[in-house]
């Protein structure tokens, strides 16, 4: 039995494999952008806002770029939840290989910088800005923490979905900037049975509508078949390599 509050309808236009790639990452990306960072609650003077998405080509990054860039602004559920901005935000994604850079651009990123090089100087050079209003960290929070502290705008917000391996210093420049640091875990609502659990059902249905109206693409890049121990190991090795683009699905017995 599955709790209706944490599932949504399968998009009609997707195969089962394409659909299977979506819910976990979509829920995560949606919650980071709208529930944690509040990118939809930008003021009108903030039309030129920027979000840095660290790890843009992974599963969560691929849907986060698409949502941030354009799709969710057209979603009725988002506007019913809060006042939403008309225009998409400028998306700076990070990727380090030709194929992952290309993928981020296909997902809609305006700029792509390399997460293995200094982010602040690249962003200054490529985008021409000193600070980003929002930062979404999808990989190596420890490794990126210092540059996120420097890069986040005064009164800006950082959200991470990857727990740190060691304690990090949230004082100093973050305090001076009155910056927000917020975690996201897509299991929080179900783990603590929060009264707003049904939000996940609504957001998944909203994204199914966006997919069926061609505003969001499935992030599936590979299907392994059949579902057996060997293919599970193969899929895990790929994930552990840290070079995943989009999502893998396993299919058929
Ligand atoms: N909190 C939650 O609710 C939640 C939900 C889902 C996932 N997660 C976690 O979030 C993380 C991301 O998962 P995912 O499936 O979206 O992606 P993933 O498959 O873990 O990420 C693969 C991508 O990471 C990039 N990458 C590799 N090293 C990096 C670095 N040092 N800095 C930035 N990016 C780097 C790679 O880009 P290049 O190849 O271009 O270098 C690759 O495209 C995982 O740790 C996962 O467990 C958390």
XYZ file of C-alpha atoms and ligand atoms in Angstrom:
301
model
C 0.000 0.000 0.000
C 1.307 3.462 -0.872
C 0.235 6.603 0.936
C -1.564 8.821 -1.588
C 0.041 11.927 -0.053
C 3.538 11.018 -1.277
C 2.760 9.882 -4.833
C 1.356 11.542 -7.930
C -0.046 10.494 -11.277
C 2.231 9.109 -13.986
C 2.624 11.588 -16.864
C 0.606 10.209 -19.799
C 3.273 11.129 -22.324
C 6.100 9.173 -20.638
C 7.023 5.504 -20.663
C 7.139 3.788 -17.273
C 10.961 4.016 -17.305
C 10.922 7.732 -18.156
C 8.345 8.312 -15.434
C 10.233 6.232 -12.849
C 13.237 8.524 -13.208
C 11.267 11.538 -12.004
C 9.485 11.502 -8.609
C 12.299 11.439 -6.041
C 14.406 14.061 -7.782
C 11.381 16.172 -8.703
C 10.154 16.249 -5.116
C 13.648 17.167 -3.930
C 14.172 19.874 -6.537
C 10.718 21.400 -6.027
C 11.112 21.500 -2.238
C 14.584 23.079 -2.474
C 13.488 25.799 -4.887
C 10.096 26.712 -3.472
C 9.814 25.465 0.121
C 13.398 26.066 1.259
C 14.882 28.813 -0.946
C 11.598 30.482 -1.852
C 12.791 31.419 -5.354
C 9.137 31.976 -6.294
C 8.797 34.650 -3.616
C 11.248 37.026 -5.247
C 10.398 40.704 -5.062
C 9.758 42.539 -8.314
C 13.042 44.446 -8.019
C 14.740 41.041 -8.049
C 13.827 40.162 -11.636
C 17.493 39.740 -12.453
C 18.114 37.137 -9.772
C 20.582 34.321 -10.156
C 20.685 30.806 -8.768
C 23.838 28.706 -8.715
C 23.091 24.978 -8.972
C 26.172 22.990 -7.936
C 26.105 19.548 -9.576
C 23.714 20.545 -12.355
C 23.897 17.396 -14.492
C 22.903 14.879 -11.777
C 19.359 13.636 -11.259
C 18.238 16.448 -8.955
C 20.177 19.117 -10.866
C 18.579 18.160 -14.185
C 15.056 18.774 -12.911
C 16.037 21.712 -10.688
C 17.435 23.567 -13.719
C 14.232 22.977 -15.677
C 11.951 24.030 -12.823
C 14.015 27.095 -11.931
C 14.341 28.212 -15.506
C 10.780 28.320 -16.654
C 8.382 25.546 -15.957
C 7.075 26.083 -12.474
C 6.317 29.737 -13.055
C 3.503 28.526 -15.256
C 2.226 26.059 -12.717
C -1.082 26.841 -11.108
C -0.202 24.911 -7.965
C 2.803 27.135 -7.357
C 0.851 30.324 -7.815
C -1.880 28.958 -5.577
C 0.687 28.194 -2.874
C 2.260 31.636 -2.981
C 2.666 34.637 -5.226
C 5.012 33.651 -8.016
C 7.268 35.697 -10.257
C 6.500 36.004 -13.939
C 9.988 35.474 -15.251
C 12.435 32.624 -14.841
C 15.515 33.124 -12.775
C 19.008 33.128 -14.329
C 20.469 29.678 -13.818
C 24.192 29.094 -13.411
C 24.809 25.334 -13.298
C 28.066 23.560 -12.594
C 29.494 20.671 -14.622
C 33.051 19.610 -15.441
C 32.908 17.492 -18.616
C 31.867 18.306 -22.172
C 28.869 15.955 -22.016
C 27.649 17.170 -18.610
C 28.100 20.811 -19.662
C 26.033 20.120 -22.806
C 23.363 18.335 -20.754
C 23.010 21.280 -18.335
C 22.528 23.599 -21.304
C 19.907 21.246 -22.754
C 18.074 21.338 -19.419
C 17.980 25.147 -19.761
C 20.996 26.484 -17.843
C 21.957 30.000 -18.919
C 25.591 29.557 -17.891
C 27.737 26.577 -16.939
C 30.880 26.803 -14.806
C 33.264 24.078 -13.641
C 32.870 22.867 -10.031
C 36.497 21.691 -9.961
C 37.733 25.271 -10.464
C 37.222 28.465 -8.456
C 33.511 29.274 -8.741
C 33.605 32.924 -7.679
C 36.149 34.015 -10.292
C 34.451 32.008 -13.066
C 31.059 33.526 -12.237
C 32.567 37.004 -12.189
C 34.143 36.352 -15.570
C 31.268 34.511 -17.287
C 28.201 36.186 -15.748
C 29.712 39.448 -14.544
C 28.332 39.255 -10.993
C 29.976 39.038 -7.571
C 27.148 37.276 -5.734
C 24.314 34.860 -6.467
C 20.959 35.318 -4.705
C 20.402 31.591 -4.273
C 22.736 28.594 -4.144
C 21.570 25.012 -4.399
C 24.275 22.541 -3.416
C 23.723 19.026 -4.761
C 27.227 17.634 -4.272
C 30.141 17.806 -1.783
C 28.746 20.373 0.651
C 32.007 20.322 2.659
C 34.138 20.979 -0.422
C 31.977 23.850 -1.660
C 31.083 25.453 1.669
C 33.723 28.186 1.732
C 33.063 29.308 -1.825
C 29.283 29.261 -1.176
C 29.858 31.558 1.823
C 31.766 33.980 -0.373
C 29.357 33.731 -3.307
C 25.981 34.020 -1.607
C 24.490 37.497 -1.850
C 23.859 39.604 1.249
C 20.453 38.341 2.522
C 20.778 35.452 0.069
C 20.010 31.791 0.661
C 21.909 28.515 0.427
C 20.212 25.106 0.404
C 22.051 21.794 0.487
C 20.707 18.281 0.021
C 23.997 16.509 0.865
C 24.945 16.235 4.520
C 28.403 17.429 5.544
C 31.001 14.889 6.646
C 32.373 17.301 9.261
C 30.946 20.352 11.047
C 31.036 23.555 8.975
C 31.368 27.149 10.182
C 28.110 29.008 9.648
C 29.467 32.194 11.271
C 31.702 34.984 9.952
C 30.750 36.224 6.514
C 27.456 34.285 6.546
C 26.440 36.150 9.708
C 27.587 39.478 8.269
C 25.482 38.828 5.179
C 22.393 37.731 7.181
C 22.458 34.740 4.854
C 20.191 31.721 5.252
C 21.499 28.154 5.204
C 18.800 25.515 4.946
C 18.765 21.731 4.546
C 16.470 19.731 2.314
C 15.524 16.110 2.792
C 12.673 14.872 0.634
C 11.765 12.320 3.315
C 11.187 14.946 6.038
C 7.453 15.223 5.442
C 6.817 11.473 5.522
C 9.385 10.786 8.270
C 7.717 13.240 10.649
C 4.187 12.846 9.201
C 3.950 16.625 8.847
C 0.437 18.044 8.339
C 1.416 19.263 4.852
C 2.455 15.838 3.495
C -0.174 16.105 0.754
C 1.962 18.885 -0.805
C 4.148 16.173 -2.346
C 1.110 14.637 -4.077
C 0.142 18.049 -5.456
C 3.630 18.950 -6.666
C 4.090 15.601 -8.418
C 0.756 16.053 -10.208
C 1.731 19.620 -11.144
C 4.978 18.380 -12.668
C 3.126 15.543 -14.467
C 1.007 18.290 -16.088
C 4.144 20.256 -17.004
C 5.637 17.118 -18.580
C 2.460 16.374 -20.539
C 2.426 19.940 -21.841
C 6.077 19.632 -22.958
C 7.387 22.174 -20.464
C 9.518 19.630 -18.599
C 11.521 16.746 -20.066
C 12.154 13.405 -18.378
C 15.691 13.259 -17.008
C 16.109 9.563 -17.885
C 19.382 8.894 -19.711
C 19.839 5.122 -19.405
C 17.751 1.972 -18.922
C 19.249 -1.273 -17.637
C 17.244 -4.408 -18.218
C 16.330 -6.842 -16.720
C 16.122 -6.046 -13.005
C 18.671 -8.447 -11.556
C 21.637 -8.369 -9.174
C 24.148 -7.794 -11.937
C 22.335 -4.741 -13.318
C 21.751 -3.390 -9.813
C 25.510 -3.581 -9.196
C 26.178 -1.935 -12.557
C 23.765 0.913 -11.758
C 25.319 1.402 -8.315
C 28.834 1.500 -9.744
C 27.721 4.196 -12.149
C 26.142 6.268 -9.356
C 29.202 5.834 -7.143
C 31.484 7.023 -9.956
C 30.055 10.532 -9.454
C 29.767 11.035 -13.209
C 26.069 10.355 -13.616
C 24.138 12.501 -16.073
C 20.382 12.509 -15.440
C 18.959 9.244 -14.099
C 19.225 5.484 -14.664
C 16.132 3.253 -14.494
C 15.982 -0.531 -14.161
C 13.232 -2.253 -16.080
C 11.624 -5.684 -16.589
C 12.118 -9.049 -14.879
N 18.322 15.386 0.551
C 17.581 14.759 -0.342
O 16.364 14.730 -0.243
C 18.235 14.084 -1.516
C 17.447 13.640 -2.584
C 18.061 13.083 -3.696
C 19.448 12.937 -3.734
N 20.174 13.332 -2.639
C 21.657 13.253 -2.697
O 22.037 14.306 -3.542
C 23.243 13.970 -4.226
C 23.056 14.214 -5.703
O 22.320 13.164 -6.256
P 21.933 13.169 -7.796
O 21.331 11.857 -8.061
O 21.175 14.394 -8.128
O 23.287 13.370 -8.576
P 24.610 12.456 -8.677
O 24.353 11.341 -9.599
O 25.115 12.151 -7.319
O 25.556 13.544 -9.332
C 26.298 13.327 -10.476
C 26.872 14.654 -10.910
O 27.704 15.193 -9.872
C 28.648 16.027 -10.479
N 29.798 16.158 -9.576
C 30.792 15.255 -9.373
N 31.675 15.744 -8.462
C 31.217 16.977 -8.099
C 31.677 18.001 -7.222
N 32.787 17.856 -6.486
N 30.951 19.120 -7.096
C 29.825 19.295 -7.810
N 29.330 18.370 -8.664
C 30.008 17.236 -8.805
C 28.992 15.338 -11.782
O 29.241 16.314 -12.758
P 30.534 16.226 -13.721
O 30.566 14.826 -14.237
O 30.283 17.259 -14.718
O 31.741 16.539 -12.836
C 27.736 14.510 -12.123
O 27.011 15.018 -13.202
C 23.568 12.529 -3.811
O 24.515 12.592 -2.752
C 22.239 12.004 -3.310
O 22.394 10.980 -2.351
C 19.616 13.913 -1.551
